[in-house]
Short mmCIF file of C-alpha atoms in Angstrom, two decimals:
data_model
loop_
_atom_site.label_atom_id
_atom_site.label_comp_id
_atom_site.label_asym_id
_atom_site.label_seq_id
_atom_site.Cartn_x
_atom_site.Cartn_y
_atom_site.Cartn_z
CA MET A 1 125.14 191.06 215.83
CA LYS A 2 126.33 189.19 212.60
CA VAL A 3 127.78 185.25 213.07
CA THR A 4 129.84 183.64 211.27
CA THR A 5 131.16 179.69 211.46
CA GLN A 6 134.16 178.02 211.15
CA ALA A 7 133.87 173.83 211.08
CA LEU A 8 137.63 172.89 212.24
CA GLU A 9 139.09 169.63 212.66
CA ASN A 10 138.24 166.73 215.57
CA ARG A 11 134.97 168.30 216.10
CA ARG A 12 135.74 171.84 216.86
CA LEU A 13 133.85 175.41 215.70
CA ARG A 14 135.54 178.65 214.91
CA VAL A 15 132.26 181.01 215.78
CA ILE A 16 133.23 184.87 214.43
CA VAL A 17 130.89 187.07 216.30
CA GLU A 18 130.67 190.87 215.12
CA MET A 19 129.10 193.49 216.71
CA ASP A 20 126.77 196.33 215.21
CA GLU A 21 127.59 199.37 216.85
CA GLU A 22 124.63 200.60 218.11
CA GLN A 23 125.00 197.05 220.33
CA THR A 24 128.99 198.07 221.07
CA GLN A 25 127.33 201.96 222.20
CA LYS A 26 125.06 200.77 224.13
CA ALA A 27 127.91 198.48 225.91
CA MET A 28 129.87 201.44 226.37
CA ARG A 29 127.30 203.60 228.01
CA ARG A 30 126.65 200.69 230.09
CA THR A 31 130.31 200.44 231.29
CA ALA A 32 131.30 204.71 231.86
CA ARG A 33 128.27 204.10 234.29
CA HIS A 34 130.13 202.11 235.44
CA ILE A 35 133.55 203.32 235.82
CA SER A 36 131.38 206.85 237.28
CA LYS A 37 129.81 204.32 240.58
CA GLN A 38 133.55 203.48 241.05
CA VAL A 39 135.95 206.57 240.01
CA LYS A 40 135.51 209.59 242.17
CA ILE A 41 135.43 212.21 238.69
CA PRO A 42 136.23 215.80 239.88
CA GLY A 43 132.99 217.55 239.91
CA PHE A 44 130.24 215.08 239.50
CA ARG A 45 128.88 212.72 242.86
CA LYS A 46 129.66 208.94 241.92
CA GLY A 47 127.45 207.30 239.52
CA LYS A 48 126.86 210.95 238.10
CA ALA A 49 129.24 211.56 235.69
CA PRO A 50 128.02 211.75 232.28
CA TYR A 51 129.07 209.58 229.83
CA ASP A 52 130.97 212.19 227.51
CA VAL A 53 132.61 213.37 230.74
CA VAL A 54 133.88 210.30 231.36
CA ILE A 55 135.06 209.57 227.26
CA ARG A 56 137.26 212.53 228.11
CA ARG A 57 138.51 211.35 231.46
CA PHE A 58 139.34 207.62 230.10
CA GLY A 59 139.52 208.01 226.81
CA GLU A 60 137.07 206.03 224.02
CA ASP A 61 139.78 203.42 223.55
CA VAL A 62 139.67 202.38 226.80
CA VAL A 63 136.03 202.32 227.71
CA ARG A 64 135.71 200.53 224.79
CA GLN A 65 137.66 197.78 226.04
CA GLU A 66 136.49 197.52 229.00
CA ALA A 67 133.08 197.52 227.71
CA VAL A 68 133.69 194.98 224.69
CA GLU A 69 136.04 192.56 227.39
CA LYS A 70 132.72 192.76 229.94
CA LEU A 71 130.37 191.61 227.14
CA ALA A 72 132.81 188.87 225.88
CA GLU A 73 130.72 185.91 227.94
CA GLN A 74 126.47 187.57 227.05
CA VAL A 75 127.81 187.88 223.08
CA PHE A 76 128.76 184.21 223.49
CA LYS A 77 125.68 183.01 225.36
CA ASP A 78 123.64 185.21 222.66
CA ALA A 79 125.37 183.86 219.61
CA LEU A 80 124.99 180.09 220.28
CA GLU A 81 121.03 181.00 220.79
CA GLN A 82 120.83 182.33 217.72
CA GLU A 83 123.09 179.70 215.91
CA GLU A 84 121.02 176.27 218.01
CA ILE A 85 124.63 175.11 218.49
CA VAL A 86 125.08 173.18 221.52
CA PRO A 87 128.71 172.87 222.63
CA TYR A 88 130.06 170.13 223.96
CA ALA A 89 131.92 171.64 227.00
CA PRO A 90 133.63 175.67 227.56
CA GLY A 91 134.82 177.52 224.58
CA ALA A 92 137.37 179.96 224.75
CA LEU A 93 137.86 183.22 223.64
CA GLU A 94 140.49 183.76 221.01
CA GLU A 95 140.94 187.40 220.16
CA ILE A 96 138.92 190.38 220.11
CA ASP A 97 138.91 192.92 217.21
CA TYR A 98 137.82 196.52 218.78
CA ASP A 99 137.06 198.74 215.08
CA PRO A 100 134.46 196.82 213.75
CA VAL A 101 134.22 194.89 217.19
CA THR A 102 134.35 191.18 216.67
CA TYR A 103 134.99 188.74 219.00
CA THR A 104 136.47 184.78 218.25
CA PHE A 105 135.75 181.74 219.81
CA THR A 106 136.76 178.42 219.46
CA ILE A 107 133.78 175.45 221.00
CA SER A 108 133.67 171.85 220.55
CA LEU A 109 130.92 170.14 219.19
CA PRO A 110 129.18 166.61 220.58
CA PRO A 111 130.73 163.61 219.15
CA GLU A 112 128.93 162.71 215.34
CA VAL A 113 128.73 159.35 213.81
CA ASP A 114 127.37 158.72 210.54
CA LEU A 115 127.10 154.51 210.90
CA GLY A 116 126.71 154.90 206.49
CA ASP A 117 124.49 151.71 204.54
CA TYR A 118 124.89 149.68 207.88
CA ARG A 119 121.28 148.44 207.14
CA ASP A 120 122.25 146.74 203.92
CA TYR A 121 125.37 145.18 205.55
CA ARG A 122 125.07 141.38 205.46
CA ARG A 123 127.53 138.24 206.21
CA ASP A 124 127.45 134.97 205.75
CA TYR A 125 127.29 132.78 208.91
CA PRO A 126 130.10 129.90 209.18
CA ALA A 127 129.11 126.43 209.65
CA VAL A 128 130.33 125.06 212.56
CA LYS A 129 130.86 121.28 212.72
CA VAL A 130 133.07 118.76 215.40
CA HIS A 131 136.06 117.29 212.47
CA ASP A 132 137.40 113.76 213.39
CA ALA A 133 140.45 114.99 214.10
CA GLU A 134 139.65 117.27 216.82
CA LEU A 135 138.11 114.35 218.64
CA GLN A 136 141.08 112.03 218.39
CA GLU A 137 142.67 115.07 220.24
CA THR A 138 140.09 115.26 222.46
CA LEU A 139 140.40 111.67 223.09
CA GLU A 140 144.25 111.66 223.36
CA ASP A 141 144.46 113.93 225.89
CA ILE A 142 141.83 111.49 228.73
CA ARG A 143 143.99 109.51 227.79
CA GLU A 144 146.73 111.75 229.01
CA GLU A 145 145.34 112.06 232.08
CA TYR A 146 145.25 108.38 233.13
CA VAL A 147 148.96 107.82 232.02
CA ILE A 148 150.56 105.27 233.83
CA LEU A 149 154.60 106.07 234.72
CA GLU A 150 156.57 103.80 236.03
CA PHE A 151 160.61 104.38 237.30
CA VAL A 152 163.18 102.15 235.02
CA GLU A 153 166.92 101.93 235.82
CA ARG A 154 167.62 102.15 231.93
CA PRO A 155 168.90 105.07 229.71
CA ALA A 156 165.71 107.14 228.00
CA GLU A 157 163.69 106.36 225.11
CA LEU A 158 161.36 107.94 222.94
CA GLY A 159 158.05 107.87 224.03
CA ASP A 160 159.67 107.97 227.91
CA GLU A 161 158.70 110.46 230.57
CA VAL A 162 162.13 112.20 232.03
CA ILE A 163 163.20 114.63 234.74
CA ILE A 164 166.20 116.84 234.02
CA ASP A 165 167.91 120.04 235.06
CA ALA A 166 168.79 122.05 232.42
CA ASP A 167 171.01 125.42 231.67
CA ILE A 168 170.95 127.32 228.17
CA LEU A 169 174.09 128.73 227.43
CA THR A 170 175.73 131.94 224.60
CA LEU A 171 177.82 129.47 222.50
CA ALA A 172 180.30 132.11 224.66
CA GLY A 173 179.25 130.74 228.33
CA GLU A 174 177.11 132.90 229.59
CA PRO A 175 173.85 131.58 231.59
CA LEU A 176 170.45 132.42 229.73
CA ALA A 177 167.69 130.32 231.46
CA SER A 178 167.81 127.75 233.94
CA GLU A 179 165.46 124.55 234.75
CA SER A 180 165.34 122.54 237.90
CA GLU A 181 163.04 119.22 238.32
CA LEU A 182 161.86 119.86 234.36
CA SER A 183 159.29 117.16 233.59
CA LEU A 184 159.34 115.98 229.75
CA VAL A 185 157.98 113.54 227.26
CA MET A 186 160.63 112.06 224.43
CA ASP A 187 157.94 112.93 221.76
CA PRO A 188 159.87 115.25 218.67
CA GLN A 189 155.71 116.47 218.19
CA ARG A 190 155.35 117.47 221.81
CA SER A 191 154.55 121.45 221.43
CA GLY A 192 156.64 123.52 224.36
CA GLN A 193 159.65 121.91 223.90
CA LEU A 194 162.36 122.97 222.33
CA PRO A 195 163.23 121.45 218.86
CA GLY A 196 165.69 119.07 218.80
CA ILE A 197 166.41 117.95 222.94
CA VAL A 198 164.26 115.16 222.64
CA GLU A 199 166.90 113.64 220.21
CA ALA A 200 169.75 114.44 222.50
CA LEU A 201 168.37 112.91 225.43
CA VAL A 202 167.59 109.80 223.18
CA GLY A 203 169.75 107.22 225.55
CA MET A 204 171.13 108.97 228.48
CA ALA A 205 170.87 107.21 232.29
CA PRO A 206 170.25 108.64 235.18
CA GLU A 207 172.60 110.67 236.77
CA GLU A 208 174.51 111.04 233.17
CA GLU A 209 175.67 114.64 232.13
CA ARG A 210 175.10 115.47 228.77
CA THR A 211 176.60 118.86 226.58
CA PHE A 212 175.44 119.84 223.37
CA ASN A 213 174.03 122.98 221.17
CA LEU A 214 170.93 122.99 219.86
CA THR A 215 169.12 126.48 217.58
CA LEU A 216 166.76 128.50 219.77
CA PRO A 217 162.68 128.86 217.91
CA ASP A 218 161.83 132.48 216.80
CA ASP A 219 159.65 131.85 219.90
CA PHE A 220 162.33 131.40 222.44
CA GLN A 221 161.96 133.64 225.90
CA ASP A 222 164.06 135.95 225.21
CA ALA A 223 163.45 137.95 221.92
CA ALA A 224 167.36 138.63 221.41
CA MET A 225 168.52 135.56 221.43
CA GLN A 226 165.17 133.85 218.89
CA GLY A 227 167.32 132.18 216.17
CA GLU A 228 170.90 131.85 217.57
CA GLU A 229 172.54 128.99 218.38
CA VAL A 230 173.07 128.24 222.47
CA THR A 231 174.65 125.45 224.34
CA ILE A 232 172.71 122.93 226.21
CA ILE A 233 173.58 121.23 229.73
CA VAL A 234 171.63 118.24 230.98
CA GLU A 235 171.76 116.03 234.12
CA MET A 236 169.52 113.09 233.68
CA LEU A 237 167.28 112.92 236.73
CA ALA A 238 164.83 109.72 236.54
CA VAL A 239 163.05 107.99 233.82
CA TYR A 240 159.59 106.85 234.24
CA GLU A 241 158.39 104.64 231.20
CA ARG A 242 154.72 105.72 230.45
CA THR A 243 151.73 103.20 229.70
CA LEU A 244 148.78 104.80 227.97
CA PRO A 245 145.00 103.28 228.18
CA ASP A 246 143.80 101.76 225.11
CA ILE A 247 140.73 104.21 224.15
CA ASP A 248 137.71 102.02 224.72
CA ASP A 249 134.71 101.43 227.13
CA ASP A 250 137.03 100.85 229.93
CA LEU A 251 138.52 104.51 229.71
CA ALA A 252 135.06 105.43 228.84
CA ARG A 253 134.05 103.80 232.41
CA THR A 254 136.96 105.82 234.03
CA THR A 255 136.60 109.56 233.22
CA GLY A 256 132.62 109.22 234.15
CA ASN A 257 128.74 107.92 233.62
CA TYR A 258 130.00 106.61 230.33
CA GLU A 259 129.40 102.98 229.54
CA THR A 260 130.39 102.54 226.48
CA LEU A 261 133.06 104.01 223.90
CA GLU A 262 130.03 105.48 221.65
CA ALA A 263 128.64 107.52 224.51
CA LEU A 264 131.54 109.23 225.64
CA LYS A 265 132.40 110.12 222.37
CA GLU A 266 128.64 111.87 221.95
CA TYR A 267 128.91 113.52 225.19
CA LEU A 268 132.98 114.82 223.81
CA ARG A 269 131.29 115.78 220.34
CA GLU A 270 128.24 117.81 222.47
CA ASP A 271 130.59 119.89 223.88
CA LEU A 272 133.31 120.41 221.36
CA LEU A 273 130.49 121.40 218.84
CA GLU A 274 129.39 123.27 221.87
CA ASP A 275 132.86 125.07 222.29
CA ALA A 276 133.54 125.59 218.25
CA GLN A 277 129.73 127.62 218.28
CA LYS A 278 130.85 130.22 220.97
CA ARG A 279 134.07 130.81 219.73
CA SER A 280 132.43 131.14 216.02
CA GLU A 281 129.80 133.25 217.18
CA HIS A 282 132.35 135.28 219.09
CA GLN A 283 134.46 135.63 215.97
CA TYR A 284 131.24 136.56 213.67
CA THR A 285 130.33 138.99 216.57
CA GLU A 286 133.61 140.40 216.30
CA GLN A 287 133.97 140.41 212.38
CA VAL A 288 130.64 142.21 212.34
CA LEU A 289 131.27 144.79 214.69
CA GLU A 290 134.61 145.39 212.97
CA ASP A 291 133.15 145.88 209.23
CA ILE A 292 130.11 147.90 210.85
CA TYR A 293 133.54 150.08 212.74
CA GLU A 294 135.03 150.08 209.10
CA MET A 295 131.79 151.75 207.50
CA ALA A 296 131.09 154.55 209.79
CA THR A 297 132.45 158.02 210.53
CA VAL A 298 133.13 158.97 214.04
CA GLU A 299 134.57 162.56 215.08
CA PHE A 300 134.76 163.36 218.42
CA PRO A 301 136.04 166.66 220.51
CA PRO A 302 139.82 165.64 222.05
CA GLU A 303 137.67 167.09 225.78
CA ALA A 304 135.80 163.10 224.63
CA LEU A 305 138.94 161.13 224.84
CA GLU A 306 140.67 163.25 227.91
CA GLU A 307 137.33 162.08 229.63
CA GLU A 308 137.82 158.52 228.62
CA LEU A 309 141.63 158.70 229.64
CA ASP A 310 140.67 160.29 233.11
CA GLN A 311 138.28 156.94 233.52
CA ALA A 312 141.20 154.71 232.04
CA VAL A 313 143.42 155.73 234.28
CA THR A 314 141.05 155.57 237.63
CA GLU A 315 140.06 152.08 236.41
CA THR A 316 143.77 151.30 235.74
CA GLU A 317 144.70 153.00 239.61
CA LYS A 318 141.47 150.63 241.32
CA ARG A 319 143.04 147.38 239.24
CA ILE A 320 146.23 148.12 240.40
CA LYS A 321 145.40 149.08 244.86
CA ARG A 322 143.39 145.68 244.07
CA GLU A 323 145.61 143.06 242.30
CA MET A 324 148.97 144.64 243.24
CA ARG A 325 148.49 146.82 246.75
CA LEU A 326 150.41 149.65 244.79
CA SER A 327 148.98 153.43 244.56
CA LEU A 328 149.13 154.62 241.04
CA ASP A 329 152.31 156.63 241.89
CA ASP A 330 154.58 154.20 243.07
CA PHE A 331 153.42 151.73 240.43
CA LEU A 332 154.72 154.97 238.35
CA ARG A 333 157.76 155.09 239.84
CA ILE A 334 158.69 151.14 239.55
CA GLN A 335 157.49 151.12 235.59
CA ASN A 336 159.64 154.48 235.70
CA LEU A 337 156.82 156.19 234.08
CA THR A 338 154.65 160.01 234.35
CA LEU A 339 151.83 159.80 234.18
CA GLU A 340 151.54 161.64 230.76
CA GLU A 341 153.58 159.46 229.10
CA LEU A 342 151.16 156.86 230.63
CA ARG A 343 148.18 158.44 229.43
CA GLU A 344 150.08 158.49 226.12
CA GLU A 345 150.43 154.68 225.77
CA MET A 346 146.45 154.16 227.07
CA LYS A 347 145.30 156.41 223.80
CA PRO A 348 145.58 153.88 221.09
CA GLN A 349 143.61 151.40 223.29
CA VAL A 350 141.20 154.22 224.60
CA THR A 351 140.33 156.64 221.12
CA GLN A 352 139.34 152.38 220.04
CA GLN A 353 137.26 152.31 222.47
CA LEU A 354 135.79 155.70 222.97
CA LYS A 355 134.97 155.10 218.95
CA ARG A 356 133.30 152.16 219.34
CA ALA A 357 131.40 153.12 222.21
CA LEU A 358 129.93 156.27 220.03
CA MET A 359 129.05 154.00 217.24
CA LEU A 360 127.17 151.42 218.79
CA GLY A 361 125.03 154.53 220.46
CA LYS A 362 124.05 155.88 217.76
CA VAL A 363 123.50 152.20 216.99
CA VAL A 364 120.92 152.48 220.31
CA TYR A 365 119.69 155.63 218.91
CA GLN A 366 119.35 154.89 214.85
CA GLU A 367 117.33 151.25 215.75
CA GLY A 368 115.48 152.82 218.90
CA LEU A 369 116.83 150.20 221.40
CA HIS A 370 115.35 150.71 225.14
CA VAL A 371 116.08 149.46 228.45
CA SER A 372 113.42 148.51 230.87
CA SER A 373 113.60 149.21 234.82
CA GLU A 374 112.19 145.30 234.58
CA GLU A 375 115.51 144.26 232.53
CA ILE A 376 118.24 145.93 235.07
CA GLU A 377 116.04 144.84 238.49
CA VAL A 378 116.54 140.86 236.21
CA ARG A 379 120.51 141.78 235.53
CA ILE A 380 120.97 142.55 239.56
CA GLU A 381 119.37 139.24 240.18
CA GLU A 382 121.94 137.45 237.76
CA MET A 383 124.98 139.28 238.87
CA SER A 384 124.10 139.15 242.56
CA ALA A 385 123.05 135.50 242.69
CA GLN A 386 126.51 134.61 241.65
CA TYR A 387 127.73 135.49 245.00
CA LYS A 388 126.14 133.35 247.18
CA SER A 389 127.42 133.99 250.73
CA ARG A 390 127.30 137.59 249.69
CA THR A 391 123.81 137.84 247.62
CA GLU A 392 122.13 140.98 250.15
CA GLN A 393 124.97 142.87 250.27
CA VAL A 394 125.90 142.82 246.57
CA ARG A 395 122.01 143.53 245.54
CA ALA A 396 121.78 146.33 247.93
CA LYS A 397 124.90 148.30 245.51
CA LEU A 398 124.05 147.64 242.78
CA GLN A 399 120.72 149.39 243.57
CA THR A 400 122.91 152.59 243.64
CA GLU A 401 121.61 155.01 241.01
CA GLU A 402 125.92 154.52 239.60
CA GLU A 403 125.57 151.37 240.02
CA ARG A 404 122.33 150.91 238.07
CA GLU A 405 123.50 153.99 235.15
CA LYS A 406 126.19 151.17 234.70
CA ILE A 407 124.11 148.20 234.26
CA ARG A 408 121.58 150.31 231.88
CA ASN A 409 124.56 151.32 229.45
CA LYS A 410 125.91 147.52 229.99
CA LEU A 411 122.40 146.51 228.26
CA TYR A 412 122.08 149.54 225.26
CA THR A 413 125.79 147.80 224.69
CA GLU A 414 124.49 144.15 224.33
CA LYS A 415 121.18 145.18 222.46
CA ALA A 416 123.07 147.32 220.08
CA ILE A 417 125.53 144.41 219.41
CA ASP A 418 122.92 141.39 219.15
CA ARG A 419 120.85 144.78 216.53
CA LEU A 420 124.35 144.44 214.47
CA VAL A 421 124.66 140.75 214.30
CA ALA A 422 120.96 140.35 213.47
CA ILE A 423 121.14 142.88 210.04
CA ALA A 424 123.96 140.74 209.04
CA LYS A 425 122.40 137.67 209.13
CA GLY A 426 119.68 139.46 207.60
CA GLU A 427 117.11 138.34 210.81
CA ALA A 428 116.62 142.17 212.20
CA PRO A 429 113.34 143.70 212.32
CA PRO A 430 112.00 146.52 209.76
CA LEU A 431 113.25 150.20 211.94
CA GLU A 432 110.29 151.89 213.42
CA PRO A 433 108.78 154.99 212.24
CA VAL A 434 110.41 158.10 214.35
CA GLU A 435 107.55 158.96 216.58
CA ASP A 436 107.53 154.93 217.10
CA GLN A 437 111.20 155.40 218.94
CA THR A 438 110.72 159.00 220.65
CA ALA A 439 107.93 157.18 222.43
CA ALA A 440 109.29 154.22 223.48
CA GLN A 441 112.34 156.84 224.90
CA GLU A 442 110.02 158.92 226.50
CA ASP A 443 108.28 156.16 228.39
CA GLU A 444 111.85 155.21 229.34
CA GLY A 445 112.62 157.91 230.72
CA GLU A 446 109.96 158.09 232.22
CA GLU A 447 110.61 154.40 234.44
CA SER A 448 113.86 155.48 235.40
CA ASN A 449 113.04 158.80 236.86
CA GLU A 450 110.64 156.85 238.35
#
């Protein structure tokens, strides 16, 4: 048996197996005996007709074809064993040639990841600090929480807060949006307000109506109207004078257990710094993962992506049922989608998720990372403790084999990400020798089987 292989795209492999004539003849003789047992041949008892008689009776081509077709499955297994090929999914028989007997199979190979020179990757960690402007902005937000509003019977001025009804129409008079009892601070610099609307409201008294034109911003909710001029009809319902507290010790005492403004500022600086560090760490980690992702070469067969899409659809179905009380069929009907169209929409994101997961899995292997049963137990306790009224029920659910495996995979992912961040910072430990990695993984496997 001669086996040759041809690499195809997306981890597909063509396997071509050419049988020698001796193997083919043996298969034909076995098939002839089988035929003679199944079909009554005149002059012979079932199963006793000689090979030559069967050949004359049914034809050599017929016997050869049946023999070769029956042999295909065993030939496939033998070829994989001979070439030490481990398929990712069942193979497919493409074609058979009968002279000489040649089988052509295609199979999918397991995903393959090359991390490149990831161990040489470095990225500077940015310094994190709190700027005075951030602190001042936070203090201003606190002032806003304690603003005093006093109803006044006068026209609106800058600095006031007003309540209005507003209708937005196209220049042709078609309605675009409507707001009732909308609260608006008379500050032209305040974000989230239509540019120019504050200036247009200055001087309006309660119960007064005013009509004016404005240009909608580029982030207006109706994308088709972004940047377009519109007509706005406003009725002033009420005007309030705003009085903000001073930023002083009294404000500090009002907000909590702070005797002085400096004590409040110190707390706010620490809080802002902690938030900034979390954001910086997240951004740094994401950039490291993106850089390593770009360095790596990740290939996988179509079946791997289909499996991930199946899982994504299942998770979507659960979420829709939990959050919307809808079946997947009802959801698809409302969205005017078929299941295949939904899978196609999911494909880009699922593909990226699969590539990243495979990359991190390779990091786990390369770095010799492992997860112990003790680590899984600690995580189970942490997770179940969050549900104080149902701790025991949650713990019991998390102890199932399926949930423990999910937790194990989550811990592997976290460790792989932590290791890549450590590599980027130049803080990673040296790689263990291969034999040490193997021993650790064997120990881990024994733990998981206990």
